[in-house]
Amino acid sequence: MANLEEKRRIDKQNFRDHLATVNEEGKRNWIYPKKPSGRFYKARNVVAVLLLTFFFSGPFITINGNPLLLLNIIERKFVIFGVTFWPQDLHLLLFGIMTFILFIVLFTAVFGRVWCGWTCPQTIFMEMVFRRIEYWIEGDGVDQFRLNKKPWNFEKISKKVSKHAIFFGIAFLISNMFLAYIIGKDQLFEIITDPPSEHIAGLSSMIIFSGVFYGVFAFMREQVCHFVCPYGRMQSVMLDNNSINVMYDYVRGETRASIKDRYQLENRKATLEDLGFSASEQFGDCIDCYQCVKVCPMGIDIRNGTQLECVHCTACIDACDSVMDKIDKPRGLIRYSSENAIREEKQKVFTPRVAGYSGILLILLATFITLLTLRPDTETIILREPGTLYQELPDNRYANIYNVKILNKTFKEMPVEIRLESPEGDIVSLGTIDLIQPQNSAEGRFMVQIDQENLSGLQTELIFGIYSGDEKLETVTSGFLGPGNSTNN
C-alpha cells in the first residue's frame, strides 16, 4: 500500500507554488483539459447561447432608428441601448463607467469571479465555441495530447489544417461583428460590398482584428486570463473570506486517499491510526482522483484554495459531483461557497465592506440617473466663423457670421428656430437649421446684424434663444466682434 505520509508531504508536485502553465525551465505547459459535462456546464451552455445570439444580432437591432449598441470612437458617437451620447455628454459617460466599475467591484466582493466563468467574452468564445470545435475535430484532452505527440502524417495534417481554418474563419466573423459595433452595420456592409481599393483602412482593420482574435483563441488561450486581463489581477484585493467562490471543502474532503488505499483497509472502516496517524484523523470524501484537475481549462488544482488563475467556470464542480455520485457520497465537495462558510460554517454576505460599496454605488447610480434625466433635449453650439472680421454695413450697422451646430437628443423630429434675445439685432439666414432628425445633429450658418449704438466695444455678448415652436429649449451665448470706437465704448 502506498505510504499516505508521502502523499501528504507538501512539495512542488502536490501544492500550488508555481503556474500550472509554466514548467521548471520557464517554458509553457500546454493545457489539454478533459471535456466537461454536468448540470453547471449545461447551464453555461444556455447562457452562452443567449450571449452569442445577442452579440451576433446586436448590430442589426435598432431602437427608434438607432443601433442597440454603437461605440464609434472615430466619430465620437456612442449609442447605448438606443440612446445617443455625444462628446458633450462626456460627464454622463464618466459617471456611467464609474458606476459600472464599482458594480463589478461589489459583485466580485460578494460572488467572486462569476463574470469570468459565465459571461466573459474570452471564456464564452474559448470554451463554448473554439474548444468545442477542437473536441469535435481532435477529440478529448487525452486524444489531443496523443495527436500532438504523433509525427506529422496525413491524419495529423488534415486535422490541424481543418481546425485552424475553421478557427480563422470564426475569428474573421467575430472581427466583422466587432467592427460593426464600432463603425455601424451600414459602413461595414460598404466595406464588404465595395471594391477593396475604396476601403483600405477598413479592410486593414478587419484583417488585424481577425489576426488578433485568431491568435488569442488558437494560441494564447488561458494566458490572456493569466497575464493580460487586469480583472484577474484585481480580484485578490476585492475578495475576502466571505466572498463566494468555487471552493474545495477541505473540512469534508481531507484527509485524501485513493479508492485503493481506503478499500484495502479491513472492513473499509479502519482509521488512519493503522497507517501511523492519530485516531482522530479519518479519511475525507476526496479520493484523489484528479478529475477536477484534468477538466480544468486553467490547469490548476482547486484543492489548493482560491487561486489567481481560477475563472470559476464550474467544470471542477461538475467533475467532482460525478465522482461523488459514483462512490455514493453527497455532492458539493467542490461547490460555490466561502472560506468562512467552510471553516466556521458561517456564511455572511452583507459585510461592512459590502455595505460601504453598496452605499457608494447607490450614490453614483442616483447621480447618474439624475444627470441623465436632467440632460437637455438639445445641445447647441454657436461660434463666430473663424478667420473673419466684422463687416461694416450702411446706416452704421455691423455684421458677424456664425456657425451653429444643434444636437437633437430626443427620439422625435424637432423643428428649431434661433432668436437673438440680446442685444437688439437681426438674424439673416445663410443656411440655418429648420428641422433636426431624432438622435442626430445638424449644422448651419447665419449672419447677425446689429446697429452700432447697441454694441459695447470690441466684444459684445450675444444671447440667443433656441426655440421649438413656442417652447424655449435653451439659452446660448456667443461673442460679437465690433469696431473699437463704438459710441457706447
Short mmCIF file of C-alpha atoms in Angstrom, two decimals:
data_model
loop_
_atom_site.label_atom_id
_atom_site.label_comp_id
_atom_site.label_asym_id
_atom_site.label_seq_id
_atom_site.Cartn_x
_atom_site.Cartn_y
_atom_site.Cartn_z
CA MET A 1 0.00 0.00 0.00
CA ALA A 2 1.32 3.43 -0.83
CA ASN A 3 2.55 5.44 2.08
CA LEU A 4 -0.01 8.17 2.81
CA GLU A 5 2.58 10.19 4.71
CA GLU A 6 4.50 10.58 1.43
CA LYS A 7 1.35 11.62 -0.36
CA ARG A 8 0.63 14.30 2.21
CA ARG A 9 4.08 15.83 2.03
CA ILE A 10 3.93 19.36 0.59
CA ASP A 11 6.26 19.81 -2.36
CA LYS A 12 6.24 21.23 -5.89
CA GLN A 13 4.30 18.27 -7.23
CA ASN A 14 1.31 18.46 -4.91
CA PHE A 15 0.96 22.10 -3.93
CA ARG A 16 0.45 25.26 -5.87
CA ASP A 17 3.74 27.16 -5.67
CA HIS A 18 4.06 27.59 -9.42
CA LEU A 19 2.00 28.32 -12.52
CA ALA A 20 0.39 25.25 -13.99
CA THR A 21 1.09 26.55 -17.48
CA VAL A 22 4.83 27.05 -16.94
CA ASN A 23 7.39 24.29 -16.38
CA GLU A 24 10.62 24.42 -14.38
CA GLU A 25 12.52 25.68 -17.43
CA GLY A 26 10.15 28.59 -17.88
CA LYS A 27 8.54 27.12 -20.98
CA ARG A 28 4.83 26.87 -21.50
CA ASN A 29 2.89 23.78 -20.49
CA TRP A 30 0.07 23.33 -22.98
CA ILE A 31 -3.21 22.55 -21.25
CA TYR A 32 -5.32 19.64 -22.55
CA PRO A 33 -8.49 19.83 -20.45
CA LYS A 34 -10.92 16.95 -20.43
CA LYS A 35 -14.30 17.71 -21.99
CA PRO A 36 -16.63 18.86 -19.18
CA SER A 37 -20.18 17.69 -18.58
CA GLY A 38 -22.78 18.18 -15.91
CA ARG A 39 -25.54 20.46 -14.70
CA PHE A 40 -23.42 23.61 -14.47
CA TYR A 41 -21.96 23.00 -17.92
CA LYS A 42 -25.47 22.70 -19.35
CA ALA A 43 -26.48 25.93 -17.62
CA ARG A 44 -23.40 27.68 -19.01
CA ASN A 45 -24.34 26.44 -22.48
CA VAL A 46 -27.73 28.14 -22.18
CA VAL A 47 -26.11 31.38 -21.03
CA ALA A 48 -23.54 31.15 -23.83
CA VAL A 49 -26.22 30.66 -26.49
CA LEU A 50 -28.11 33.72 -25.24
CA LEU A 51 -24.98 35.89 -25.13
CA LEU A 52 -23.72 34.73 -28.53
CA THR A 53 -27.16 35.38 -30.02
CA PHE A 54 -27.07 38.88 -28.56
CA PHE A 55 -23.53 39.51 -29.82
CA PHE A 56 -24.18 38.43 -33.40
CA SER A 57 -27.59 40.13 -33.64
CA GLY A 58 -26.74 43.33 -31.72
CA PRO A 59 -25.56 45.43 -34.70
CA PHE A 60 -28.78 44.67 -36.58
CA ILE A 61 -31.17 45.57 -33.74
CA THR A 62 -32.37 49.16 -33.79
CA ILE A 63 -34.33 51.27 -31.31
CA ASN A 64 -36.08 54.28 -32.81
CA GLY A 65 -33.79 54.03 -35.82
CA ASN A 66 -30.58 53.87 -33.74
CA PRO A 67 -28.45 50.76 -33.24
CA LEU A 68 -28.76 48.93 -29.96
CA LEU A 69 -25.08 49.46 -29.23
CA LEU A 70 -22.51 51.57 -31.08
CA LEU A 71 -19.09 52.63 -29.79
CA ASN A 72 -17.88 54.83 -32.63
CA ILE A 73 -14.65 56.19 -31.20
CA ILE A 74 -13.63 57.63 -34.58
CA GLU A 75 -16.65 59.92 -34.86
CA ARG A 76 -17.01 60.28 -31.08
CA LYS A 77 -20.55 58.95 -31.16
CA PHE A 78 -21.77 56.38 -28.66
CA VAL A 79 -25.15 54.68 -28.68
CA ILE A 80 -26.12 52.58 -25.67
CA PHE A 81 -29.48 50.82 -25.82
CA GLY A 82 -30.66 53.23 -28.47
CA VAL A 83 -29.68 56.42 -26.60
CA THR A 84 -27.01 58.53 -28.28
CA PHE A 85 -24.22 60.07 -26.23
CA TRP A 86 -22.17 62.85 -27.80
CA PRO A 87 -18.84 64.40 -26.72
CA GLN A 88 -20.90 66.97 -24.79
CA ASP A 89 -22.19 64.09 -22.65
CA LEU A 90 -18.70 63.04 -21.52
CA HIS A 91 -19.60 63.62 -17.87
CA LEU A 92 -22.51 61.19 -18.22
CA LEU A 93 -20.26 58.53 -19.72
CA LEU A 94 -17.73 59.03 -16.93
CA PHE A 95 -20.37 58.60 -14.24
CA GLY A 96 -21.76 55.59 -16.09
CA ILE A 97 -18.31 53.98 -16.32
CA MET A 98 -17.58 54.70 -12.65
CA THR A 99 -20.91 53.16 -11.68
CA PHE A 100 -20.23 50.08 -13.79
CA ILE A 101 -16.72 49.62 -12.36
CA LEU A 102 -17.97 49.89 -8.78
CA PHE A 103 -20.74 47.41 -9.59
CA ILE A 104 -18.07 44.96 -10.75
CA VAL A 105 -16.10 45.52 -7.53
CA LEU A 106 -19.21 44.95 -5.42
CA PHE A 107 -20.29 41.92 -7.43
CA THR A 108 -16.80 40.41 -7.15
CA ALA A 109 -16.61 41.06 -3.42
CA VAL A 110 -19.81 39.06 -2.96
CA PHE A 111 -19.80 36.46 -5.73
CA GLY A 112 -16.15 36.22 -6.79
CA ARG A 113 -15.33 35.79 -10.47
CA VAL A 114 -18.74 34.62 -11.68
CA TRP A 115 -18.38 37.09 -14.55
CA CYS A 116 -15.22 35.34 -15.77
CA GLY A 117 -16.71 31.86 -15.85
CA TRP A 118 -20.17 32.64 -17.13
CA THR A 119 -20.28 35.84 -19.21
CA CYS A 120 -16.75 36.99 -20.11
CA PRO A 121 -16.37 37.04 -23.93
CA GLN A 122 -12.95 35.37 -23.63
CA THR A 123 -14.46 32.41 -21.75
CA ILE A 124 -17.60 32.24 -23.86
CA PHE A 125 -15.74 32.09 -27.17
CA MET A 126 -12.87 29.94 -25.91
CA GLU A 127 -14.81 27.28 -24.01
CA MET A 128 -18.14 27.29 -25.82
CA VAL A 129 -17.00 27.82 -29.41
CA PHE A 130 -13.32 27.19 -30.15
CA ARG A 131 -12.79 24.45 -27.55
CA ARG A 132 -15.89 22.61 -28.76
CA ILE A 133 -14.63 22.66 -32.33
CA GLU A 134 -11.32 21.31 -31.06
CA TYR A 135 -13.08 18.47 -29.24
CA TRP A 136 -15.09 17.71 -32.38
CA ILE A 137 -12.04 17.53 -34.66
CA GLU A 138 -9.22 16.28 -32.43
CA GLY A 139 -11.11 14.51 -29.65
CA ASP A 140 -10.91 14.81 -25.88
CA GLY A 141 -7.91 16.15 -23.97
CA VAL A 142 -6.03 12.83 -24.00
CA ASP A 143 -6.66 12.41 -27.72
CA GLN A 144 -5.33 15.93 -28.38
CA PHE A 145 -2.19 15.20 -26.38
CA ARG A 146 -1.55 12.00 -28.31
CA LEU A 147 -2.18 13.73 -31.63
CA ASN A 148 0.36 16.44 -30.84
CA LYS A 149 2.96 13.81 -29.93
CA LYS A 150 2.46 11.95 -33.20
CA PRO A 151 4.74 12.56 -36.18
CA TRP A 152 3.29 14.64 -38.97
CA ASN A 153 1.19 12.32 -41.10
CA PHE A 154 -1.95 12.70 -43.19
CA GLU A 155 -4.30 12.39 -40.18
CA LYS A 156 -2.47 15.00 -38.13
CA ILE A 157 -2.09 17.44 -41.03
CA SER A 158 -5.73 17.15 -42.05
CA LYS A 159 -7.00 17.65 -38.51
CA LYS A 160 -4.69 20.57 -37.77
CA VAL A 161 -5.41 22.32 -41.08
CA SER A 162 -9.16 21.83 -40.67
CA LYS A 163 -9.14 23.10 -37.11
CA HIS A 164 -7.09 26.20 -37.78
CA ALA A 165 -9.01 27.02 -40.96
CA ILE A 166 -12.27 26.94 -39.01
CA PHE A 167 -10.64 28.91 -36.18
CA PHE A 168 -9.57 31.67 -38.54
CA GLY A 169 -12.97 31.72 -40.23
CA ILE A 170 -14.72 32.20 -36.89
CA ALA A 171 -12.15 34.82 -35.86
CA PHE A 172 -12.84 36.66 -39.13
CA LEU A 173 -16.58 36.56 -38.42
CA ILE A 174 -16.03 37.82 -34.86
CA SER A 175 -13.85 40.66 -36.14
CA ASN A 176 -16.57 41.71 -38.59
CA MET A 177 -19.15 41.81 -35.82
CA PHE A 178 -16.73 43.62 -33.53
CA LEU A 179 -16.13 46.20 -36.26
CA ALA A 180 -19.89 46.59 -36.71
CA TYR A 181 -20.13 47.74 -33.09
CA ILE A 182 -17.54 50.44 -33.83
CA ILE A 183 -18.47 51.81 -37.26
CA GLY A 184 -22.03 50.52 -37.62
CA LYS A 185 -23.54 47.86 -39.86
CA ASP A 186 -24.10 50.20 -42.83
CA GLN A 187 -20.43 51.15 -43.11
CA LEU A 188 -19.44 47.52 -42.58
CA PHE A 189 -21.64 46.44 -45.50
CA GLU A 190 -19.99 49.12 -47.63
CA ILE A 191 -16.56 47.74 -46.81
CA ILE A 192 -17.70 44.22 -47.66
CA THR A 193 -19.52 45.05 -50.90
CA ASP A 194 -17.42 47.86 -52.36
CA PRO A 195 -14.11 47.27 -54.18
CA PRO A 196 -11.26 46.70 -51.67
CA SER A 197 -9.34 49.69 -53.02
CA GLU A 198 -12.04 52.04 -51.71
CA HIS A 199 -11.75 50.87 -48.11
CA ILE A 200 -8.10 50.12 -47.44
CA ALA A 201 -8.28 51.31 -43.83
CA GLY A 202 -11.44 49.32 -43.08
CA LEU A 203 -10.12 46.12 -44.65
CA SER A 204 -6.81 46.55 -42.83
CA SER A 205 -8.65 46.90 -39.53
CA MET A 206 -10.69 43.81 -40.31
CA ILE A 207 -7.58 41.74 -41.07
CA ILE A 208 -5.80 42.99 -37.95
CA PHE A 209 -8.79 42.20 -35.73
CA SER A 210 -9.08 38.74 -37.31
CA GLY A 211 -5.41 38.02 -36.66
CA VAL A 212 -5.69 39.16 -33.05
CA PHE A 213 -8.77 37.04 -32.33
CA TYR A 214 -7.25 34.03 -34.08
CA GLY A 215 -4.04 34.36 -32.07
CA VAL A 216 -5.93 34.72 -28.80
CA PHE A 217 -8.18 31.69 -29.22
CA ALA A 218 -5.82 29.40 -31.12
CA PHE A 219 -2.59 30.03 -29.19
CA MET A 220 -2.77 32.40 -26.20
CA ARG A 221 -5.92 30.94 -24.67
CA GLU A 222 -5.68 30.84 -20.87
CA GLN A 223 -2.60 33.07 -20.99
CA VAL A 224 -4.93 36.00 -21.65
CA CYS A 225 -6.58 35.44 -18.26
CA HIS A 226 -3.21 34.86 -16.57
CA PHE A 227 -1.17 37.75 -17.90
CA VAL A 228 -3.29 40.17 -19.96
CA CYS A 229 -6.66 40.63 -18.26
CA PRO A 230 -6.42 43.19 -15.41
CA TYR A 231 -9.57 41.86 -13.73
CA GLY A 232 -7.86 38.64 -12.67
CA ARG A 233 -5.06 40.63 -11.08
CA MET A 234 -7.52 42.89 -9.28
CA GLN A 235 -9.56 40.10 -7.71
CA SER A 236 -7.03 39.50 -4.93
CA VAL A 237 -7.84 42.91 -3.43
CA MET A 238 -11.59 42.52 -3.93
CA LEU A 239 -12.08 39.11 -2.30
CA ASP A 240 -12.21 38.26 1.38
CA ASN A 241 -13.13 35.23 3.47
CA ASN A 242 -16.84 35.91 2.96
CA SER A 243 -16.69 36.11 -0.85
CA ILE A 244 -18.47 33.27 -2.62
CA ASN A 245 -16.09 31.35 -4.86
CA VAL A 246 -15.70 27.93 -6.41
CA MET A 247 -14.10 26.22 -3.42
CA TYR A 248 -12.99 22.80 -2.26
CA ASP A 249 -14.45 21.78 1.12
CA TYR A 250 -11.22 20.74 2.79
CA VAL A 251 -13.02 20.09 6.10
CA ARG A 252 -15.07 17.39 4.47
CA GLY A 253 -12.53 16.28 1.88
CA GLU A 254 -9.37 15.85 3.94
CA THR A 255 -7.52 13.59 4.55
CA ARG A 256 -7.39 12.43 0.93
CA ALA A 257 -6.93 8.81 -0.01
CA SER A 258 -7.47 6.88 -3.20
CA ILE A 259 -10.06 4.16 -3.54
CA LYS A 260 -7.29 1.59 -3.49
CA ASP A 261 -5.84 2.87 -0.20
CA ARG A 262 -9.10 3.17 1.65
CA TYR A 263 -10.70 -0.03 0.43
CA GLN A 264 -7.69 -2.14 1.23
CA LEU A 265 -8.24 -1.38 4.88
CA GLU A 266 -10.07 -4.08 6.74
CA ASN A 267 -13.85 -3.72 6.73
CA ARG A 268 -13.38 -0.32 5.00
CA LYS A 269 -13.82 1.34 8.42
CA ALA A 270 -10.32 1.41 9.83
CA THR A 271 -8.85 4.72 10.94
CA LEU A 272 -5.60 6.25 9.78
CA GLU A 273 -4.12 5.07 13.07
CA ASP A 274 -3.32 1.83 11.28
CA LEU A 275 -1.09 3.80 8.93
CA GLY A 276 0.65 5.89 11.56
CA PHE A 277 -1.82 8.77 12.00
CA SER A 278 -3.80 9.83 15.07
CA ALA A 279 -7.11 8.17 15.59
CA SER A 280 -8.92 11.48 15.14
CA GLU A 281 -7.82 11.72 11.53
CA GLN A 282 -10.34 9.98 9.33
CA PHE A 283 -10.44 9.65 5.59
CA GLY A 284 -12.21 12.53 3.89
CA ASP A 285 -14.52 12.26 0.89
CA CYS A 286 -11.80 13.25 -1.61
CA ILE A 287 -10.49 10.10 -3.29
CA ASP A 288 -7.64 11.94 -5.00
CA CYS A 289 -8.95 11.04 -8.45
CA TYR A 290 -7.66 14.29 -10.04
CA GLN A 291 -10.79 14.64 -12.18
CA CYS A 292 -11.16 18.24 -11.01
CA VAL A 293 -7.63 18.94 -12.25
CA LYS A 294 -7.99 17.10 -15.54
CA VAL A 295 -11.11 19.05 -16.50
CA CYS A 296 -9.78 22.50 -15.53
CA PRO A 297 -9.09 24.74 -18.56
CA MET A 298 -6.58 26.69 -16.45
CA GLY A 299 -4.67 23.59 -15.35
CA ILE A 300 -4.93 24.34 -11.61
CA ASP A 301 -5.81 22.15 -8.64
CA ILE A 302 -8.80 23.77 -6.94
CA ARG A 303 -7.98 21.80 -3.79
CA ASN A 304 -5.11 24.20 -3.16
CA GLY A 305 -7.57 27.01 -2.47
CA THR A 306 -8.61 30.19 -4.27
CA GLN A 307 -6.10 30.98 -6.98
CA LEU A 308 -5.44 33.85 -9.33
CA GLU A 309 -5.91 31.68 -12.43
CA CYS A 310 -9.33 30.28 -11.46
CA VAL A 311 -12.13 31.75 -13.58
CA HIS A 312 -14.95 29.95 -11.75
CA CYS A 313 -16.07 28.04 -14.81
CA THR A 314 -17.53 25.28 -12.53
CA ALA A 315 -16.03 22.46 -14.61
CA CYS A 316 -14.40 21.07 -11.45
CA ILE A 317 -17.77 21.14 -9.65
CA ASP A 318 -19.40 19.00 -12.34
CA ALA A 319 -16.45 16.60 -12.42
CA CYS A 320 -16.40 16.18 -8.64
CA ASP A 321 -20.19 15.77 -8.39
CA SER A 322 -19.98 12.99 -10.95
CA VAL A 323 -17.36 11.18 -8.88
CA MET A 324 -19.35 11.67 -5.67
CA ASP A 325 -22.37 10.09 -7.32
CA LYS A 326 -20.30 7.05 -8.26
CA ILE A 327 -18.95 6.45 -4.74
CA ASP A 328 -22.28 7.18 -3.01
CA LYS A 329 -21.17 10.42 -1.38
CA PRO A 330 -23.19 13.66 -1.27
CA ARG A 331 -22.44 16.26 -3.90
CA GLY A 332 -20.82 19.56 -3.07
CA LEU A 333 -17.28 18.58 -2.12
CA ILE A 334 -16.38 21.33 -4.60
CA ARG A 335 -19.07 23.99 -4.69
CA TYR A 336 -19.90 27.67 -4.58
CA SER A 337 -19.05 28.69 -1.03
CA SER A 338 -16.79 30.95 1.03
CA GLU A 339 -13.79 30.34 3.29
CA ASN A 340 -15.77 31.22 6.41
CA ALA A 341 -18.68 29.03 5.37
CA ILE A 342 -16.36 26.03 5.04
CA ARG A 343 -14.11 26.66 8.03
CA GLU A 344 -16.63 28.07 10.51
CA GLU A 345 -19.91 27.02 8.86
CA LYS A 346 -20.97 30.69 8.82
CA GLN A 347 -21.98 32.43 5.62
CA LYS A 348 -22.15 36.21 5.87
CA VAL A 349 -22.78 38.11 2.67
CA PHE A 350 -23.69 41.62 3.82
CA THR A 351 -20.40 42.61 5.46
CA PRO A 352 -19.36 46.19 6.38
CA ARG A 353 -17.21 46.34 3.24
CA VAL A 354 -20.14 45.21 1.06
CA ALA A 355 -22.36 47.78 2.81
CA GLY A 356 -19.82 50.51 2.05
CA TYR A 357 -19.54 49.51 -1.60
CA SER A 358 -23.34 49.36 -1.87
CA GLY A 359 -23.75 52.83 -0.39
CA ILE A 360 -21.25 54.40 -2.77
CA LEU A 361 -22.81 52.52 -5.69
CA LEU A 362 -26.27 53.85 -4.82
CA ILE A 363 -24.91 57.40 -4.67
CA LEU A 364 -23.22 57.06 -8.07
CA LEU A 365 -26.27 55.39 -9.58
CA ALA A 366 -28.59 58.10 -8.25
CA THR A 367 -26.24 60.80 -9.57
CA PHE A 368 -26.05 59.14 -12.99
CA ILE A 369 -29.83 58.74 -13.26
CA THR A 370 -30.35 62.36 -12.14
CA LEU A 371 -27.89 63.71 -14.70
CA LEU A 372 -29.44 61.53 -17.40
CA THR A 373 -32.92 62.75 -16.50
CA LEU A 374 -31.86 66.41 -16.47
CA ARG A 375 -29.98 66.15 -19.73
CA PRO A 376 -31.42 68.82 -22.09
CA ASP A 377 -33.24 67.78 -25.24
CA THR A 378 -30.84 69.80 -27.35
CA GLU A 379 -27.22 70.86 -27.22
CA THR A 380 -26.40 73.98 -29.23
CA ILE A 381 -23.01 75.44 -30.12
CA ILE A 382 -22.85 78.88 -31.77
CA LEU A 383 -19.40 80.16 -32.70
CA ARG A 384 -18.30 83.09 -34.80
CA GLU A 385 -16.85 81.87 -38.08
CA PRO A 386 -13.08 81.60 -37.57
CA GLY A 387 -10.77 83.83 -39.59
CA THR A 388 -13.40 86.52 -40.28
CA LEU A 389 -13.72 90.12 -39.04
CA TYR A 390 -16.82 92.20 -38.67
CA GLN A 391 -18.48 93.58 -41.79
CA GLU A 392 -19.44 97.23 -41.95
CA LEU A 393 -22.92 97.83 -43.40
CA PRO A 394 -24.80 101.02 -44.35
CA ASP A 395 -26.57 103.04 -41.67
CA ASN A 396 -23.90 102.33 -39.01
CA ARG A 397 -24.68 98.67 -38.83
CA TYR A 398 -22.17 95.84 -38.38
CA ALA A 399 -22.39 92.12 -39.08
CA ASN A 400 -20.71 88.88 -37.96
CA ILE A 401 -21.11 85.43 -39.48
CA TYR A 402 -21.73 82.44 -37.19
CA ASN A 403 -21.66 78.65 -37.45
CA VAL A 404 -24.25 76.74 -35.48
CA LYS A 405 -24.48 73.06 -34.59
CA ILE A 406 -27.53 71.67 -32.80
CA LEU A 407 -27.82 68.14 -31.37
CA ASN A 408 -31.27 66.63 -31.08
CA LYS A 409 -31.12 64.13 -28.18
CA THR A 410 -34.79 63.15 -28.38
CA PHE A 411 -36.44 60.37 -30.38
CA LYS A 412 -38.61 62.70 -32.44
CA GLU A 413 -38.11 65.24 -35.22
CA MET A 414 -37.59 68.69 -33.82
CA PRO A 415 -38.27 71.99 -35.65
CA VAL A 416 -35.96 74.68 -34.29
CA GLU A 417 -35.63 78.44 -34.54
CA ILE A 418 -32.78 80.66 -33.40
CA ARG A 419 -33.75 84.06 -31.99
CA LEU A 420 -31.45 86.90 -30.93
CA GLU A 421 -32.65 88.00 -27.50
CA SER A 422 -29.92 90.47 -26.55
CA PRO A 423 -28.88 92.99 -27.77
CA GLU A 424 -31.43 94.07 -30.35
CA GLY A 425 -30.46 92.98 -33.86
CA ASP A 426 -31.38 90.89 -36.87
CA ILE A 427 -30.54 87.33 -37.92
CA VAL A 428 -30.04 86.70 -41.65
CA SER A 429 -30.13 83.06 -42.69
CA LEU A 430 -27.22 81.64 -44.67
CA GLY A 431 -28.48 78.08 -44.43
CA THR A 432 -30.00 78.00 -40.96
CA ILE A 433 -31.35 74.78 -39.46
CA ASP A 434 -35.11 74.32 -39.58
CA LEU A 435 -35.61 70.63 -38.71
CA ILE A 436 -33.37 68.12 -36.90
CA GLN A 437 -33.82 64.38 -37.15
CA PRO A 438 -34.16 62.36 -33.91
CA GLN A 439 -30.90 61.43 -32.13
CA ASN A 440 -28.95 63.37 -34.73
CA SER A 441 -27.24 66.69 -35.34
CA ALA A 442 -27.49 69.46 -37.92
CA GLU A 443 -25.23 72.37 -38.85
CA GLY A 444 -25.91 75.76 -40.40
CA ARG A 445 -24.69 79.36 -40.84
CA PHE A 446 -26.28 82.72 -40.25
CA MET A 447 -25.38 86.41 -40.05
CA VAL A 448 -26.12 88.74 -37.15
CA GLN A 449 -26.61 92.45 -37.95
CA ILE A 450 -26.53 94.98 -35.10
CA ASP A 451 -26.67 98.78 -35.00
CA GLN A 452 -23.51 100.42 -33.75
CA GLU A 453 -25.39 102.06 -30.89
CA ASN A 454 -26.22 98.61 -29.50
CA LEU A 455 -22.59 97.47 -29.42
CA SER A 456 -20.37 97.68 -26.35
CA GLY A 457 -16.90 97.91 -27.83
CA LEU A 458 -14.66 95.28 -29.37
CA GLN A 459 -16.63 92.41 -27.86
CA THR A 460 -20.34 92.33 -27.30
CA GLU A 461 -22.04 89.38 -25.67
CA LEU A 462 -24.89 87.95 -27.71
CA ILE A 463 -27.68 85.93 -26.10
CA PHE A 464 -29.54 83.51 -28.36
CA GLY A 465 -32.72 81.62 -27.57
CA ILE A 466 -33.24 78.21 -29.16
CA TYR A 467 -36.95 77.57 -29.69
CA SER A 468 -39.07 74.72 -30.91
CA GLY A 469 -42.35 76.39 -31.74
CA ASP A 470 -43.20 78.50 -28.71
CA GLU A 471 -41.15 76.38 -26.34
CA LYS A 472 -37.76 77.71 -25.39
CA LEU A 473 -35.26 74.82 -25.32
CA GLU A 474 -32.11 76.54 -24.14
CA THR A 475 -30.11 79.77 -24.00
CA VAL A 476 -26.75 80.09 -25.77
CA THR A 477 -24.20 82.90 -25.58
CA SER A 478 -21.59 83.96 -28.09
CA GLY A 479 -19.43 86.99 -28.87
CA PHE A 480 -19.83 89.76 -31.46
CA LEU A 481 -16.73 91.46 -32.86
CA GLY A 482 -17.27 95.16 -33.48
CA PRO A 483 -15.29 98.37 -34.02
CA GLY A 484 -13.35 99.72 -31.10
CA ASN A 485 -14.70 103.26 -31.43
CA SER A 486 -18.29 102.39 -30.61
CA THR A 487 -20.32 105.25 -29.25
CA ASN A 488 -21.03 103.21 -26.12
CA ASN A 489 -17.43 102.15 -25.61
#
